[in-house]
Coordinates of C-alpha atoms in Angstrom, one line a residue:
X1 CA 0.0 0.0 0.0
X2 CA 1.4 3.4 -1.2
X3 CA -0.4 6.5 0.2
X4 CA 0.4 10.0 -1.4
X5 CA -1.8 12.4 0.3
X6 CA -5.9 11.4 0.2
X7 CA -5.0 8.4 -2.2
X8 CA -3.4 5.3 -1.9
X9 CA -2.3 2.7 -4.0
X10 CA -1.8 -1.3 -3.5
X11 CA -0.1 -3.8 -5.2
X12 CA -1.3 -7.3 -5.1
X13 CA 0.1 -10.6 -7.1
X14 CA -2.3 -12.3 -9.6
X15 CA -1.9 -15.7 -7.9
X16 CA -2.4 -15.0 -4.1
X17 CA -4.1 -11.5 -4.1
X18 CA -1.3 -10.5 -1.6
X19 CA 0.3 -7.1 -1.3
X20 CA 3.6 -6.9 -3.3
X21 CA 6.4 -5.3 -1.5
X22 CA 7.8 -2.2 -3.5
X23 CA 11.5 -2.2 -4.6
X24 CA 13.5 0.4 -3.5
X25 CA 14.6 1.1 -7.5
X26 CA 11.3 1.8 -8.2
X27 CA 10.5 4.2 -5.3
X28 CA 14.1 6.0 -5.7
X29 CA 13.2 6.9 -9.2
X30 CA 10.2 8.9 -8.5
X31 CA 12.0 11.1 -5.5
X32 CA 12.3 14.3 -7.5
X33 CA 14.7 15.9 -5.1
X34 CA 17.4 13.1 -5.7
X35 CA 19.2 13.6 -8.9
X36 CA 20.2 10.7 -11.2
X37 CA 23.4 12.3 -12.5
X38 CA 26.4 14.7 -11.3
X39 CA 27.5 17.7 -12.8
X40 CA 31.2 19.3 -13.5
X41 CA 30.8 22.4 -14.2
X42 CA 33.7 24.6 -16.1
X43 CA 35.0 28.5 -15.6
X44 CA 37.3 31.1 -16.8
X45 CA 40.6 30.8 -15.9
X46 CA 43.9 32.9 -16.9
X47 CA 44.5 31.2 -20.0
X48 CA 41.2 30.0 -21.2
X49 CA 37.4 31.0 -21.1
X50 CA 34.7 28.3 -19.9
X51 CA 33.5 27.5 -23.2
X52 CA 37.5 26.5 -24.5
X53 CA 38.2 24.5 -21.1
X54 CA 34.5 22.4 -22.1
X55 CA 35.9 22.2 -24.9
X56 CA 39.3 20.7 -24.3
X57 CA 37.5 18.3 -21.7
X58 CA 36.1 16.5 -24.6
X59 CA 39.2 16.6 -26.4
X60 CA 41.1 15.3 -23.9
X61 CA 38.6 12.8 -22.3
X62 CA 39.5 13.8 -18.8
X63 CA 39.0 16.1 -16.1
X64 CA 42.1 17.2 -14.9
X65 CA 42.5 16.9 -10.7
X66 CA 44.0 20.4 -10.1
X67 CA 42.6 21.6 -7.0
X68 CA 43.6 20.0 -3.5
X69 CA 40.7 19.9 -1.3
X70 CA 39.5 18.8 1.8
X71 CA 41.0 18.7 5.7
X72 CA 44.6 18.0 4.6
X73 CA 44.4 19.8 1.5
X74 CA 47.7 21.8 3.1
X75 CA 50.2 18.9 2.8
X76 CA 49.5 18.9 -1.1
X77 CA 53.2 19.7 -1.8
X78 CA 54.1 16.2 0.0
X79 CA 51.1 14.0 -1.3
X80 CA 50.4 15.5 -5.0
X81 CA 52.2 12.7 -6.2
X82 CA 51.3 9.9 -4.6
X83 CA 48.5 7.6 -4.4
X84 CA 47.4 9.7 -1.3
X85 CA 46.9 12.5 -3.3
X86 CA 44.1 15.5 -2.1
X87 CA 43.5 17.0 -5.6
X88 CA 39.8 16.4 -6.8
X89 CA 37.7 16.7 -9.7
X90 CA 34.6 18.1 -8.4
X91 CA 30.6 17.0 -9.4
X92 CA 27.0 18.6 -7.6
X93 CA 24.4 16.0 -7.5
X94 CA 22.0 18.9 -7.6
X95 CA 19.1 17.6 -10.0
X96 CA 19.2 18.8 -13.7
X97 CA 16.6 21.5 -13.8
X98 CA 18.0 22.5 -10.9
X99 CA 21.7 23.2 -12.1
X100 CA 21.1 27.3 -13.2
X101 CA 21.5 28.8 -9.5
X102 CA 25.0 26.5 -10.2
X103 CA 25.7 29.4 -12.1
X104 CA 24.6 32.3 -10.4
X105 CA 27.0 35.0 -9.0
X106 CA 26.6 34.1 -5.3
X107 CA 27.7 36.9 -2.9
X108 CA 30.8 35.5 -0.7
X109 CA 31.4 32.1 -2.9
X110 CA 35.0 32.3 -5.0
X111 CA 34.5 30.0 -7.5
X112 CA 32.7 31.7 -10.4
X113 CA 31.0 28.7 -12.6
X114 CA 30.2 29.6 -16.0
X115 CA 26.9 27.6 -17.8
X116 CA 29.3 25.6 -19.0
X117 CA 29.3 21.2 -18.6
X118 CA 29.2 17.7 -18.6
X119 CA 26.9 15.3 -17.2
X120 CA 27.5 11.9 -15.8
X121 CA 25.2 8.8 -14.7
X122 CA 25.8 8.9 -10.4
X123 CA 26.0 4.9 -11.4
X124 CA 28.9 5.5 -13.5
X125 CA 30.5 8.3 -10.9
X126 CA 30.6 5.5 -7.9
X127 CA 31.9 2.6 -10.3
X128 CA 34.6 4.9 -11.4
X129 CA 35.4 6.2 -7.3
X130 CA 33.2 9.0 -7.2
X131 CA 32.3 9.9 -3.2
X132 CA 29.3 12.4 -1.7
X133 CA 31.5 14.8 0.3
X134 CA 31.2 14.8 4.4
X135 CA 30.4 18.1 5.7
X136 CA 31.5 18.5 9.6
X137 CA 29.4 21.3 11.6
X138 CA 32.3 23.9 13.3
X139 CA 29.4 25.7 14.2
X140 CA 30.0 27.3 18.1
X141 CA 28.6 25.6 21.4
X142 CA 28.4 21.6 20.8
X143 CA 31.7 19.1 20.0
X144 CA 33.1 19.5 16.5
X145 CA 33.8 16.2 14.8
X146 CA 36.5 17.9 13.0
X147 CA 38.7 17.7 16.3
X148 CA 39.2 13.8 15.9
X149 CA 39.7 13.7 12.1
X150 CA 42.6 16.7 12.8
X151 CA 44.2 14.6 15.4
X152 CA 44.3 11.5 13.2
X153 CA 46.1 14.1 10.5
X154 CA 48.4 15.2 13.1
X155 CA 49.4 12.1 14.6
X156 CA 50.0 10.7 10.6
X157 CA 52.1 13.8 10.6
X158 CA 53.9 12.6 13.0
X159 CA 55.0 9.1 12.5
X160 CA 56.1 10.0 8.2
X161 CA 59.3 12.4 9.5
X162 CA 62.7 11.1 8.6
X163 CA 65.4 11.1 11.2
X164 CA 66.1 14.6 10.9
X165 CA 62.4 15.7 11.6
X166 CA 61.4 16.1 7.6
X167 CA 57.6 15.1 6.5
X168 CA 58.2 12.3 3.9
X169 CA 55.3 12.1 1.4
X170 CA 56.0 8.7 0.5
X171 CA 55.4 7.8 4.7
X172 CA 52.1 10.0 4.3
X173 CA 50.5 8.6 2.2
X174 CA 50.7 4.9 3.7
X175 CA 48.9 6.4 6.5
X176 CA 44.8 5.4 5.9
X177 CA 43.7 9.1 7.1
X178 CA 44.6 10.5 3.8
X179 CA 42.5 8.2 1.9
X180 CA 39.5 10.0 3.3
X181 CA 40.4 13.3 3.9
X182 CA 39.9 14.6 0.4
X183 CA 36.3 14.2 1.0
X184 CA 35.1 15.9 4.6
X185 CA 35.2 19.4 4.3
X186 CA 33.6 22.0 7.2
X187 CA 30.3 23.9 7.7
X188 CA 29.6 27.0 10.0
X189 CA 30.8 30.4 11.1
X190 CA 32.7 29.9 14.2
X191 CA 34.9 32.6 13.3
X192 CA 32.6 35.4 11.4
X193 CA 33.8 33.8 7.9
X194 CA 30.9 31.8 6.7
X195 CA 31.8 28.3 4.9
X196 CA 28.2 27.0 4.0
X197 CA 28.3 24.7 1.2
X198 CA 26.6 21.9 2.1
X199 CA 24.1 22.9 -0.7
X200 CA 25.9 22.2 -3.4
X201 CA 25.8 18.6 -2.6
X202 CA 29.3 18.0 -3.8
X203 CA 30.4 14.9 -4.9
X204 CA 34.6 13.9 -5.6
X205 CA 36.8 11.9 -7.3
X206 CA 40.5 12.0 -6.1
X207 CA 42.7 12.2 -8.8
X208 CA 42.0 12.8 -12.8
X209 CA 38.9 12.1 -13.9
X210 CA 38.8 9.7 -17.2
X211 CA 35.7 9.1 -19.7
X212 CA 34.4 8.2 -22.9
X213 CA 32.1 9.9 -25.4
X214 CA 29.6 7.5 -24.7
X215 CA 29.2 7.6 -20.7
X216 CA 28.6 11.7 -21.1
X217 CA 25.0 11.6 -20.4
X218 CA 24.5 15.8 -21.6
X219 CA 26.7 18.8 -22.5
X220 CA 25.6 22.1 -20.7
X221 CA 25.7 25.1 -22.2
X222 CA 23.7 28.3 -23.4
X223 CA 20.6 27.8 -25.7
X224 CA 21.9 30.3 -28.5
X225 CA 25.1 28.2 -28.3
X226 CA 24.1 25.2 -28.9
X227 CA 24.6 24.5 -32.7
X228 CA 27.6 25.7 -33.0
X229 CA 28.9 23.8 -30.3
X230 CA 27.1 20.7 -31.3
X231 CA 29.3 20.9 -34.7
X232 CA 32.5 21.6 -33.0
X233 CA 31.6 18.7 -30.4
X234 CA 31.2 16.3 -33.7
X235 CA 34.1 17.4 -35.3
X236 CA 36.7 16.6 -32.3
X237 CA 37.0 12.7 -33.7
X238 CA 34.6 10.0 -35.0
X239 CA 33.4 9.1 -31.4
X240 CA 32.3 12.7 -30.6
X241 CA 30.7 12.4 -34.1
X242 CA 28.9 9.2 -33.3
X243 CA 28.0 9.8 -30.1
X244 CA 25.6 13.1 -30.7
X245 CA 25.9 13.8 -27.2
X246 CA 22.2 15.8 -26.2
X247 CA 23.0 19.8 -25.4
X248 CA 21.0 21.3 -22.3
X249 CA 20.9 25.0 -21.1
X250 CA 21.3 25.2 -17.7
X251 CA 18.1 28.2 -17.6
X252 CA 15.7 24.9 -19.0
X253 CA 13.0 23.9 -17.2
X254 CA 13.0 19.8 -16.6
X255 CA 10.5 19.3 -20.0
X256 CA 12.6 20.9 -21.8
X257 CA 15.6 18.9 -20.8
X258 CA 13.7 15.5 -21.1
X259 CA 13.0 16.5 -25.1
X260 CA 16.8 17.4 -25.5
X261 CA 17.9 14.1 -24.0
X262 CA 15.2 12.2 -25.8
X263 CA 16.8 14.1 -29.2
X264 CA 12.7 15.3 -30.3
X265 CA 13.3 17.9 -33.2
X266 CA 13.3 21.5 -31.3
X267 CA 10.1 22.7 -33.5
X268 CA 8.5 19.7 -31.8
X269 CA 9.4 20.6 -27.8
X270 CA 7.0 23.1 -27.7
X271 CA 5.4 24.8 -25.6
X272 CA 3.3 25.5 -28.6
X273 CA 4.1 24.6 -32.5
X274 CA 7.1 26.5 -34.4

């Protein structure tokens, strides 16, 4: 028996007439608030605008780990090469139609994100090593669990010196902590500086991020963009060409996503004939 508000709704086998359990599958995929994919989202940087560095993703096949995140994200210069490494490629699991305030200019956030994408299946993401980050509280008056995980850090610290007193990267990054650290990050304003970004439901992959043409689910990118970056996508190699990989604007409502992804002519999506 299923009840959504005044109704309900039971299930019953032909044979016995009993009720029929539900799977959790088919439950999970009606939760609208629970996104079926992650997002990477691009920006300007020095060299390069947003649309270029989507661009060269595709080219190159991989997101490139370049950012070292998470509670030991200061020891990058001893770990950055290792298997214990803190640099991430970072995805939101915020659903589709939700992905525009992604891009918004948010007063007090640094990283500016451009409309600017790839989309990947969150079945793909954990097969491949994908994590949801851990977000600790800091906020003042009860324990912080961020205590215990800095102690851990600190005693791993500790036992990776050489005989002089020198951290040894190759000692660090034997030590368990580090495998972890990369994703648990902090939340609160103990200290007037605001950190709240528990919202952006981050997800993370430690180290470069590899992928084929056919396991991007959706390219993000501005409407009016869209057919000249469809041809450019197509003429990268044969892959990109066969693949045909579905273009969304971040500003679509969900209808208008599920007609890009199901490839319906755009004269046919509507909301009234073209």
């Amino acid at each position: 028996m299923i009840s959504l508000g005044r109704h309900s709704y039971e299930f019953k086998t032909e044979a016995t007439g009993e009720s029929v359990p539900d799977e959790i599958e088919d439950l999970l995929h009606r939760r609208t608030d629970l996104s079926t994919f992650l997002v990477h989202l691009t920006r300007d940087t020095k060299k390069h605008g947003a649309r270029d560095n989507l661009l060269s993703l595709l080219e190159d096949r991989t997101i490139r780990a370049r950012s070292a995140l998470g509670m030991a994200a200061d020891l990058d210069d001893y770990l950055r090469d290792t298997r214990a490494t803190q640099r991430v490629v970072c995805f939101s699991e915020t659903p589709l139609e939700h992905s525009w305030m992604m891009v918004r200019d948010i007063r007090g956030r640094t990283q500016k994100f451009k409309p600017y994408g790839l989309v990947f299946s969150k079945s793909y993401a954990r097969r491949v090593g994908c994590n949801p980050v851990w977000y600790l509280d800091i906020t003042v008056g009860h324990d912080w669990l961020t205590v215990p995980v800095n102690k851990l850090v600190a005693e791993a610290k500790k036992v990776s010196r050489s005989r002089i007193g020198r951290l040894k990267g190759d000692l660090l990054a034997e030590e368990h902590i580090f495998r972890l650290t990369p994703f648990i990050e902090q939340m609160g304003n103990p200290s007037g500086t605001r950190k709240e970004f528990w919202w952006e439901r981050e997800w993370r992959h430690v180290g470069d991020f590899a992928f084929r043409p056919r396991k991007v689910v959706a390219v993000l990118a501005p409407e009016a963009e869209h057919e000249d970056l469809a041809d450019e996508i197509e003429a990268i190699d044969h892959d990109w060409e066969k693949r045909r990989v579905p273009l969304l604007d971040p500003g679509w409502g969900l209808e208008r996503m599920i007609s890009a992804l199901a490839h319906i002519d755009p004269d046919d999506a509507g909301p009234w004939p073209a």
